[in-house]
Coordinates of C-alpha atoms and ligand atoms in Angstrom, one line a residue:
M12 CA 0.0 0.0 -0.1
F13 CA 2.7 2.7 0.8
K14 CA 4.8 3.5 -1.9
R15 CA 7.7 5.4 -0.4
A16 CA 9.7 5.4 2.9
L17 CA 12.1 7.8 4.1
N18 CA 13.6 7.6 7.3
G19 CA 11.5 5.1 8.7
I20 CA 8.5 7.7 8.0
Q21 CA 6.1 5.9 5.2
F22 CA 4.8 8.1 2.8
M23 CA 1.4 7.6 0.9
N24 CA -0.4 8.6 -2.2
I25 CA -3.0 10.7 -1.5
S26 CA -5.6 12.1 -3.5
I27 CA -7.9 15.0 -2.3
V28 CA -11.7 15.9 -3.8
G29 CA -12.4 19.6 -3.6
T30 CA -9.5 22.2 -4.0
G31 CA -11.2 25.1 -1.8
Y32 CA -9.3 26.4 1.2
V33 CA -9.6 23.0 3.0
G34 CA -8.5 20.9 0.2
T35 CA -5.5 22.8 -1.4
V36 CA -4.0 23.4 2.2
T37 CA -4.5 20.0 3.0
G38 CA -2.9 18.9 -0.2
A39 CA -0.1 21.2 0.2
C40 CA 0.8 20.7 3.7
L41 CA 0.6 16.3 3.4
A42 CA 3.0 17.3 0.1
E43 CA 5.3 19.1 2.3
L44 CA 5.3 16.3 4.8
G45 CA 6.5 14.2 1.8
N46 CA 3.4 12.5 0.4
K47 CA 2.5 12.5 -3.1
V48 CA -0.7 14.4 -3.6
F49 CA -3.5 14.5 -6.1
L50 CA -5.8 17.5 -6.1
V51 CA -9.3 16.7 -7.6
D52 CA -11.8 19.7 -8.6
V53 CA -14.5 20.0 -10.9
I54 CA -13.4 23.4 -11.8
K55 CA -10.6 23.6 -14.5
E56 CA -9.5 26.9 -14.0
K57 CA -8.6 25.9 -10.2
V58 CA -6.8 22.8 -11.6
D59 CA -4.9 24.8 -14.3
K60 CA -3.6 27.5 -11.4
I61 CA -2.5 24.5 -9.1
N62 CA -0.4 23.0 -11.8
K63 CA 1.2 26.2 -12.1
G64 CA 2.0 26.6 -8.7
I65 CA -0.7 29.2 -7.9
P66 CA -3.2 28.7 -5.3
P67 CA -6.8 29.0 -6.1
I68 CA -7.7 31.1 -2.7
Y69 CA -5.7 33.4 -0.9
E70 CA -3.9 32.0 2.1
E71 CA -0.7 33.1 3.5
G72 CA 2.3 30.8 2.9
L73 CA 0.3 28.6 0.2
E74 CA 1.7 29.6 -3.1
E75 CA 5.3 28.8 -1.5
L76 CA 4.1 25.3 -0.2
L77 CA 2.9 24.3 -3.9
K78 CA 5.9 25.7 -5.8
R79 CA 8.2 24.1 -3.5
N80 CA 6.2 20.9 -3.8
R81 CA 5.4 20.8 -7.4
E82 CA 6.9 17.8 -8.1
R83 CA 4.7 16.1 -5.7
I84 CA 1.6 17.7 -6.4
T85 CA -0.6 17.1 -9.6
A86 CA -3.9 19.0 -9.9
T87 CA -6.6 17.2 -12.1
L88 CA -10.1 17.0 -13.0
D89 CA -9.9 12.9 -13.5
L90 CA -11.0 11.6 -10.4
K91 CA -11.0 8.1 -11.2
E92 CA -7.2 8.3 -12.2
A93 CA -6.3 10.2 -9.1
V94 CA -8.1 7.6 -6.6
T95 CA -6.6 4.7 -9.1
N96 CA -3.2 5.9 -8.2
S97 CA -3.7 6.6 -4.6
D98 CA -3.8 5.1 -1.1
V99 CA -6.2 7.4 0.7
T100 CA -9.0 10.0 -0.3
F101 CA -9.8 12.8 1.8
I102 CA -13.4 14.4 0.7
T103 CA -12.9 18.2 0.9
V104 CA -15.9 19.3 -1.1
G105 CA -18.2 22.2 0.0
T106 CA -21.1 21.5 2.8
P107 CA -23.5 24.7 2.2
S108 CA -26.8 25.4 3.9
N109 CA -30.1 24.7 2.3
P110 CA -32.4 27.7 2.4
D111 CA -33.9 26.0 5.7
G112 CA -30.2 26.1 7.3
S113 CA -30.0 22.5 7.2
I114 CA -26.7 20.7 5.6
D115 CA -26.6 20.5 1.8
L116 CA -25.0 17.2 1.1
K117 CA -24.9 17.3 -2.8
C118 CA -21.3 17.5 -3.3
I119 CA -20.7 15.1 -0.8
K120 CA -23.1 12.3 -2.2
E121 CA -21.8 13.4 -5.8
S122 CA -17.8 12.7 -5.0
A123 CA -18.5 9.7 -2.7
E124 CA -20.3 8.2 -5.8
K125 CA -17.7 8.9 -8.1
I126 CA -15.0 7.8 -5.9
G127 CA -16.9 4.6 -5.3
A128 CA -17.1 3.8 -8.8
A129 CA -13.4 4.5 -9.0
L130 CA -12.9 1.7 -6.0
K131 CA -14.3 -0.8 -8.4
E132 CA -11.0 -2.2 -9.3
K133 CA -9.2 -1.4 -6.3
E134 CA -8.1 -3.8 -3.6
R135 CA -7.6 -1.4 -0.4
H136 CA -8.5 1.9 -0.2
V137 CA -9.4 4.3 2.8
V138 CA -11.7 7.2 2.2
V139 CA -11.4 9.9 4.6
V140 CA -14.1 12.4 5.0
K141 CA -12.6 15.7 6.0
S142 CA -15.7 18.1 5.0
T143 CA -17.7 19.2 7.9
V144 CA -20.7 16.9 8.0
V145 CA -23.7 16.6 10.6
P146 CA -23.3 13.5 12.8
G147 CA -24.4 10.3 11.0
T148 CA -23.4 11.5 7.7
T149 CA -20.4 9.3 6.9
E150 CA -22.3 6.4 8.1
N151 CA -25.6 6.9 6.5
V152 CA -24.6 8.8 3.1
V153 CA -21.1 8.5 2.5
V154 CA -20.7 4.7 3.4
P155 CA -23.9 3.4 1.5
A156 CA -22.8 5.5 -1.7
L157 CA -19.3 4.2 -1.7
E158 CA -20.6 0.7 -1.3
K159 CA -23.2 0.9 -4.0
A160 CA -21.3 2.5 -6.5
S161 CA -18.0 0.1 -5.9
G162 CA -19.9 -3.0 -5.2
K163 CA -17.8 -3.6 -2.0
K164 CA -18.6 -3.7 1.8
A165 CA -17.0 -0.4 4.2
G166 CA -14.8 -2.1 6.7
K167 CA -13.7 -4.8 4.1
G168 CA -13.5 -3.8 0.6
F169 CA -12.4 -0.3 1.7
G170 CA -12.2 1.8 4.8
A171 CA -14.0 4.7 5.8
V172 CA -12.7 7.4 8.1
M173 CA -13.9 10.6 9.3
N174 CA -11.0 13.3 10.4
P175 CA -12.6 16.7 11.0
E176 CA -10.5 20.0 9.9
F177 CA -10.0 22.9 12.6
L178 CA -7.9 25.1 10.6
R179 CA -8.7 28.9 10.6
E180 CA -8.5 30.8 7.2
G181 CA -5.7 33.4 7.5
K182 CA -3.3 30.9 9.8
A183 CA -4.5 27.5 8.0
I184 CA -1.1 26.1 7.1
K185 CA 0.5 26.7 10.7
D186 CA -3.0 25.1 12.1
F187 CA -2.6 22.1 10.0
M188 CA 1.1 21.5 10.6
K189 CA 0.8 22.2 14.2
P190 CA -2.9 21.5 15.5
D191 CA -4.1 21.5 18.7
R192 CA -5.2 17.8 18.5
I193 CA -6.4 15.6 15.7
V194 CA -9.8 13.7 15.7
I195 CA -10.0 10.8 13.5
G196 CA -13.3 8.8 13.6
G197 CA -13.3 5.1 11.8
L198 CA -15.5 2.1 11.4
D199 CA -12.6 -0.2 11.5
E200 CA -8.9 -0.1 13.2
K201 CA -7.0 -0.8 10.2
S202 CA -8.4 2.1 8.6
L203 CA -7.9 4.5 11.5
D204 CA -4.4 3.3 11.7
S205 CA -3.8 4.1 8.2
V206 CA -4.7 7.6 8.8
V207 CA -3.0 7.9 12.1
K208 CA 0.2 7.2 10.3
L209 CA -0.3 10.4 8.1
Y210 CA -0.1 12.3 11.1
K211 CA 3.0 10.5 12.3
G212 CA 5.5 13.1 13.7
F213 CA 2.7 15.7 14.9
S214 CA 3.4 15.7 18.6
V215 CA -0.4 16.5 19.6
P216 CA -3.2 14.5 21.3
I217 CA -4.6 12.1 18.6
L218 CA -8.2 11.4 19.5
R219 CA -9.5 8.0 18.1
T220 CA -13.3 7.9 17.9
N221 CA -16.1 6.4 15.9
L222 CA -17.5 8.3 13.0
R223 CA -20.3 10.2 14.3
T224 CA -18.4 11.4 17.6
A225 CA -15.9 13.0 15.1
E226 CA -18.4 14.4 13.3
M227 CA -20.0 16.1 16.4
I228 CA -16.5 17.2 17.9
K229 CA -16.2 19.6 14.6
Y230 CA -19.9 20.8 15.4
A231 CA -19.2 21.3 19.0
A232 CA -15.9 23.4 18.7
N233 CA -17.8 25.8 16.3
A234 CA -20.5 26.2 18.3
F235 CA -18.9 26.8 21.3
L236 CA -16.7 29.5 19.6
A237 CA -19.4 31.1 17.7
A238 CA -21.1 31.3 21.3
K239 CA -18.1 32.8 23.0
I240 CA -18.4 35.4 20.3
S241 CA -22.1 36.2 20.9
L242 CA -21.8 36.2 24.4
I243 CA -18.8 38.6 24.4
N244 CA -20.8 41.0 21.7
E245 CA -23.7 40.8 24.0
I246 CA -21.5 42.2 27.1
G247 CA -20.0 44.3 24.9
N248 CA -23.4 45.9 23.6
I249 CA -23.9 46.4 27.1
C250 CA -20.7 47.9 28.0
K251 CA -21.2 50.3 25.2
K252 CA -24.5 51.6 27.2
L253 CA -22.3 52.2 30.3
G254 CA -19.3 53.6 28.6
I255 CA -17.0 50.6 29.6
D256 CA -14.3 49.5 27.4
T257 CA -15.5 45.8 26.7
Y258 CA -11.8 45.1 25.8
E259 CA -10.7 45.9 29.2
V260 CA -13.5 43.4 30.6
A261 CA -12.0 40.8 28.0
E262 CA -8.5 41.2 29.7
G263 CA -10.0 41.0 32.8
I264 CA -11.8 37.9 32.5
G265 CA -9.6 36.3 29.8
H266 CA -7.0 35.6 32.4
D267 CA -9.8 33.1 34.2
K268 CA -8.2 29.9 32.9
R269 CA -11.9 28.3 33.2
I270 CA -12.7 31.2 30.4
G271 CA -9.3 31.9 28.5
R272 CA -8.7 35.2 26.3
A273 CA -9.2 33.9 23.0
F274 CA -12.2 34.7 20.9
L275 CA -13.1 37.7 23.5
D276 CA -12.3 40.0 20.6
S277 CA -15.6 41.8 20.6
G278 CA -16.8 43.5 17.5
A279 CA -19.0 43.2 14.4
G280 CA -19.8 39.7 14.7
F281 CA -18.6 36.3 13.0
G282 CA -18.8 35.6 9.6
G283 CA -17.0 32.9 7.2
S284 CA -17.7 29.7 5.6
C285 CA -18.0 27.7 8.8
F286 CA -19.6 29.5 11.9
P287 CA -22.9 30.4 10.6
K288 CA -23.3 27.6 8.4
D289 CA -22.2 24.7 10.9
V290 CA -24.4 26.3 13.9
K291 CA -27.4 26.6 11.4
A292 CA -26.7 22.7 10.4
L293 CA -26.4 21.6 13.8
I294 CA -29.4 23.7 14.9
A295 CA -31.3 22.1 12.1
K296 CA -30.2 18.6 12.9
A297 CA -31.1 18.9 16.7
K298 CA -34.9 19.6 15.6
E299 CA -35.0 17.0 13.2
L300 CA -34.3 14.9 16.3
G301 CA -37.2 16.9 18.0
Y302 CA -34.7 19.0 20.3
E303 CA -34.9 22.8 20.3
P304 CA -31.5 24.1 20.6
K305 CA -32.4 27.4 22.1
I306 CA -28.8 28.7 22.9
M307 CA -27.4 28.3 19.5
E308 CA -30.7 30.1 17.8
E309 CA -29.9 33.1 20.1
V310 CA -26.1 33.0 19.1
L311 CA -27.0 33.6 15.7
E312 CA -29.8 36.1 16.7
V313 CA -27.2 38.3 18.5
N314 CA -24.6 37.6 15.4
K315 CA -27.7 38.8 13.0
K316 CA -27.8 41.8 14.5
Q317 CA -24.5 42.6 15.6
P318 CA -22.8 44.5 12.3
L319 CA -26.1 46.6 12.1
K320 CA -25.0 48.0 15.4
M321 CA -22.2 50.1 12.9
V322 CA -24.9 51.4 11.1
E323 CA -27.0 52.6 14.3
L324 CA -23.6 54.3 15.8
V325 CA -23.2 56.3 12.3
K326 CA -26.6 57.4 12.1
K327 CA -26.2 59.0 15.6
R328 CA -23.3 60.9 14.1
L329 CA -24.9 61.5 10.8
P330 CA -28.8 61.6 11.3
K331 CA -29.5 62.0 7.4
L332 CA -27.5 59.7 5.6
E333 CA -28.8 59.8 2.2
G334 CA -26.5 61.4 -0.3
K335 CA -23.4 61.0 2.0
T336 CA -20.3 59.0 1.3
I337 CA -19.3 55.8 3.6
A338 CA -15.6 54.3 3.4
V339 CA -15.7 50.7 4.2
L340 CA -12.5 49.5 4.9
G341 CA -11.9 45.7 5.1
L342 CA -14.5 43.1 3.1
A343 CA -12.9 39.9 4.2
F344 CA -14.8 38.1 7.0
K345 CA -11.4 38.5 8.9
A346 CA -8.1 39.5 8.2
G347 CA -5.5 37.1 6.1
T348 CA -8.1 35.9 3.8
D349 CA -10.0 36.6 0.6
D350 CA -13.2 34.7 1.7
V351 CA -16.0 37.0 1.9
R352 CA -18.8 34.5 2.8
E353 CA -21.2 35.8 5.5
S354 CA -18.8 38.5 5.8
P355 CA -20.5 41.3 8.3
A356 CA -19.5 44.0 5.7
I357 CA -22.2 42.4 3.5
P358 CA -25.2 43.6 6.0
V359 CA -23.5 46.5 6.6
I360 CA -23.3 47.7 3.2
K361 CA -26.7 46.5 2.2
S362 CA -28.0 48.5 4.9
V363 CA -26.3 51.8 4.1
L364 CA -27.0 51.3 0.4
K365 CA -30.5 51.3 1.3
E366 CA -30.2 54.9 3.0
G367 CA -29.0 56.1 -0.3
V368 CA -25.2 56.4 0.4
K369 CA -22.3 56.3 -1.9
V370 CA -20.2 53.2 -0.8
K371 CA -16.5 53.1 -1.5
V372 CA -14.6 50.1 -0.4
Y373 CA -11.1 48.7 0.2
D374 CA -9.7 45.5 1.2
P375 CA -6.2 44.3 0.4
E376 CA -7.0 40.7 -0.5
A377 CA -10.9 40.4 -0.7
M378 CA -12.2 43.1 -3.2
K379 CA -12.2 40.4 -6.2
N380 CA -14.7 38.0 -4.4
M381 CA -17.0 41.2 -3.1
K382 CA -17.4 42.2 -6.9
K383 CA -19.5 39.3 -7.3
I384 CA -22.0 40.5 -4.5
F385 CA -21.7 44.2 -4.7
Q386 CA -21.2 45.3 -8.3
D387 CA -22.4 49.2 -8.1
I388 CA -20.2 50.4 -5.5
E389 CA -16.8 51.9 -5.8
Y390 CA -13.8 49.6 -5.2
C391 CA -10.7 51.6 -4.5
K392 CA -6.9 51.0 -5.0
N393 CA -5.8 51.9 -1.7
L394 CA -6.7 53.3 1.4
G395 CA -6.2 57.1 0.9
E396 CA -8.4 56.8 -2.4
C397 CA -10.9 55.1 -0.2
L398 CA -11.1 58.1 2.5
K399 CA -10.6 60.7 0.3
G400 CA -14.0 62.8 0.5
S401 CA -15.7 60.3 2.8
D402 CA -18.3 61.5 5.5
A403 CA -17.5 58.2 7.7
C404 CA -15.5 55.4 7.6
L405 CA -16.5 52.0 8.9
I406 CA -13.7 49.4 9.9
L407 CA -14.8 45.7 9.1
T408 CA -11.7 43.6 9.0
D409 CA -8.7 43.7 11.4
W410 CA -5.9 43.9 8.7
E411 CA -2.4 44.4 9.7
E412 CA -2.5 47.6 7.3
F413 CA -5.2 49.2 9.2
K414 CA -3.5 49.0 12.3
N415 CA -1.0 51.4 11.4
L416 CA -3.4 54.1 10.5
G417 CA -2.7 57.5 11.9
D418 CA -4.7 60.8 12.2
S419 CA -3.1 62.2 8.9
D420 CA -4.2 59.3 7.0
F421 CA -7.6 60.4 7.5
S422 CA -7.2 63.6 7.1
G423 CA -9.0 63.4 3.3
M424 CA -12.2 62.7 4.7
R425 CA -15.0 65.4 4.4
N426 CA -16.2 64.6 8.1
K427 CA -13.7 62.5 10.3
I428 CA -16.2 60.1 11.6
I429 CA -14.5 56.6 12.2
I430 CA -16.5 53.8 13.3
E431 CA -14.5 50.4 14.4
G432 CA -16.0 47.0 14.0
R433 CA -12.8 45.5 14.9
K434 CA -10.4 46.8 17.2
V435 CA -7.4 48.2 15.1
L436 CA -6.7 51.6 15.7
D437 CA -4.3 52.8 18.3
K438 CA -6.0 55.6 20.7
K439 CA -2.6 57.6 20.8
K440 CA -2.6 57.9 16.9
N441 CA -6.3 58.5 16.5
G442 CA -8.0 60.6 19.0
D443 CA -11.5 60.8 17.1
F444 CA -12.9 57.4 16.7
E445 CA -15.6 55.0 18.4
G446 CA -15.7 51.5 18.7
I447 CA -18.7 49.3 18.2
T448 CA -18.6 48.0 21.9
W449 CA -15.8 50.2 23.3
Ligands
NAD14 P1 -14.7 25.5 -0.8 O1 -16.4 26.2 -1.3 O2 -13.6 26.6 -0.6 O3 -14.3 24.4 -1.5 C1 -14.9 23.5 -2.1 C2 -14.3 22.6 -3.5 O4 -14.9 21.5 -3.7 C3 -14.4 23.7 -4.6 O5 -13.4 24.2 -5.3 C4 -15.5 23.2 -5.7 O6 -15.3 23.4 -7.0 C5 -14.9 21.6 -5.0 N1 -16.0 20.4 -5.4 C6 -17.4 20.7 -5.2 N2 -18.2 19.5 -5.8 C7 -17.0 18.7 -6.5 C8 -16.7 17.5 -6.6 N3 -17.9 16.6 -7.0 N4 -15.5 16.8 -7.1 C9 -14.6 17.4 -7.0 N5 -14.5 18.9 -6.6 C10 -15.4 19.5 -6.0 O7 -14.9 25.0 0.7 P2 -14.0 25.3 1.8 O8 -14.1 26.3 2.8 O9 -12.5 24.5 1.5 O10 -14.8 23.9 3.0 C11 -14.6 22.3 2.6 C12 -15.4 21.8 3.8 O11 -14.4 21.9 4.7 C13 -16.5 22.3 4.1 O12 -17.3 21.2 4.7 C14 -16.1 23.2 5.1 O13 -17.2 23.3 6.1 C15 -15.0 22.6 5.8 N6 -13.9 23.4 6.8 C16 -13.8 24.6 6.2 C17 -12.8 25.4 6.9 C18 -12.6 26.6 6.4 O14 -12.0 27.5 7.1 N7 -12.8 27.2 5.1 C19 -12.4 25.0 7.8 C20 -12.9 23.6 8.5 C21 -13.6 23.0 7.7

């Protein structure tokens, strides 16, 4: 099964289906560790880019990894060939939300069927679900699709494993290479062993579980983190009314080991491809099981209202918004990525546009993606151009570039009204600004 070995470490041939944020990072990192990787997608443009060493998404350090490991990475549209030539196949396709919030498993089913068909002539293979899927999906959706298409039995003809991914966009490579823990759920010990071997050399706890527990650990992690953000934002909203700086409160509670300082950065709320959709999917799954998950519903409700507090603050300073120009700094849902999925900048821009405002925006990486959502706003080449002539500035992403802004950078504004949705500005450099919860 194992093709090559170096210094006692055995390397595998691995295929990865889905070359998005998770698939490309996983592939690049597994290649960096010495494995041969086939990256499969249905989009030719992505495949061509990867074969040229160009990442299909922006993630720090990814281009370097793809280029350095070019000999070990092949991107292809041919799933059958990739699976045939590999020992393990990871499924990393998207798992978006259906309109009712439940998980859309279309891409998962499709890829499982294609992988199954490719397994017909293979002796031994392990299929690993890395996409985030609600508990029960690997057992009840992926395994049956693989069995039907391959004519083989899971645990005998092929192995089925669930290995959730915890990486954060913007820090994805570091998170993959140095995770807090690795969770591997499996049907049988042999398949679990082969995936554990892939992570040989990682000195972190490796938890071996069954399939549905591995799936639940991912949802529980995201539900906890999302809840922590909504809770600190709720506390922040109260602090704002009381004239208290939430960040001092966060520090005060963050030293408590039971709480911890991480994820206490109050602001315009969470976005991204994971927290909103995963909390929604877990709510839908709970309801399907006859349980009403009240806390998670409120986590989403608080988060939905949070970005709009930015608009409320602007309106307090500029009661008549119509005809005014607003500069939005930061479009990505967080720094370090070009991802705008569920970005808090989206409801903010929609809301001010409704008031008849002219919107100018700037983001170092995410403007291309935001152009697919808003075509009729002004995309600026740099910060200065964005701020020039604006009546108010809203900061929505904590990019490093914004942290260095000083008073003089805002001097081109018509009215110097600056509202922070992320705490980036330095009080010493910028006297006149207001934070969403500070
Ligand atoms: P993405 O949308 O960026 O990428 C998915 C890719 O899969 C796309 O390139 C798409 O073309 C491809 N694809 C779809 N159907 C396919 C098929 N049948 N065959 C081959 N390719 C196919 O998604 P992502 O952000 O990388 O997320 C993937 C999964 O990982 C999701 O379940 C997500 O919840 C989970 N996850 C994401 C993150 C993150 O930070 N983005 C972190 C942890 C887990």
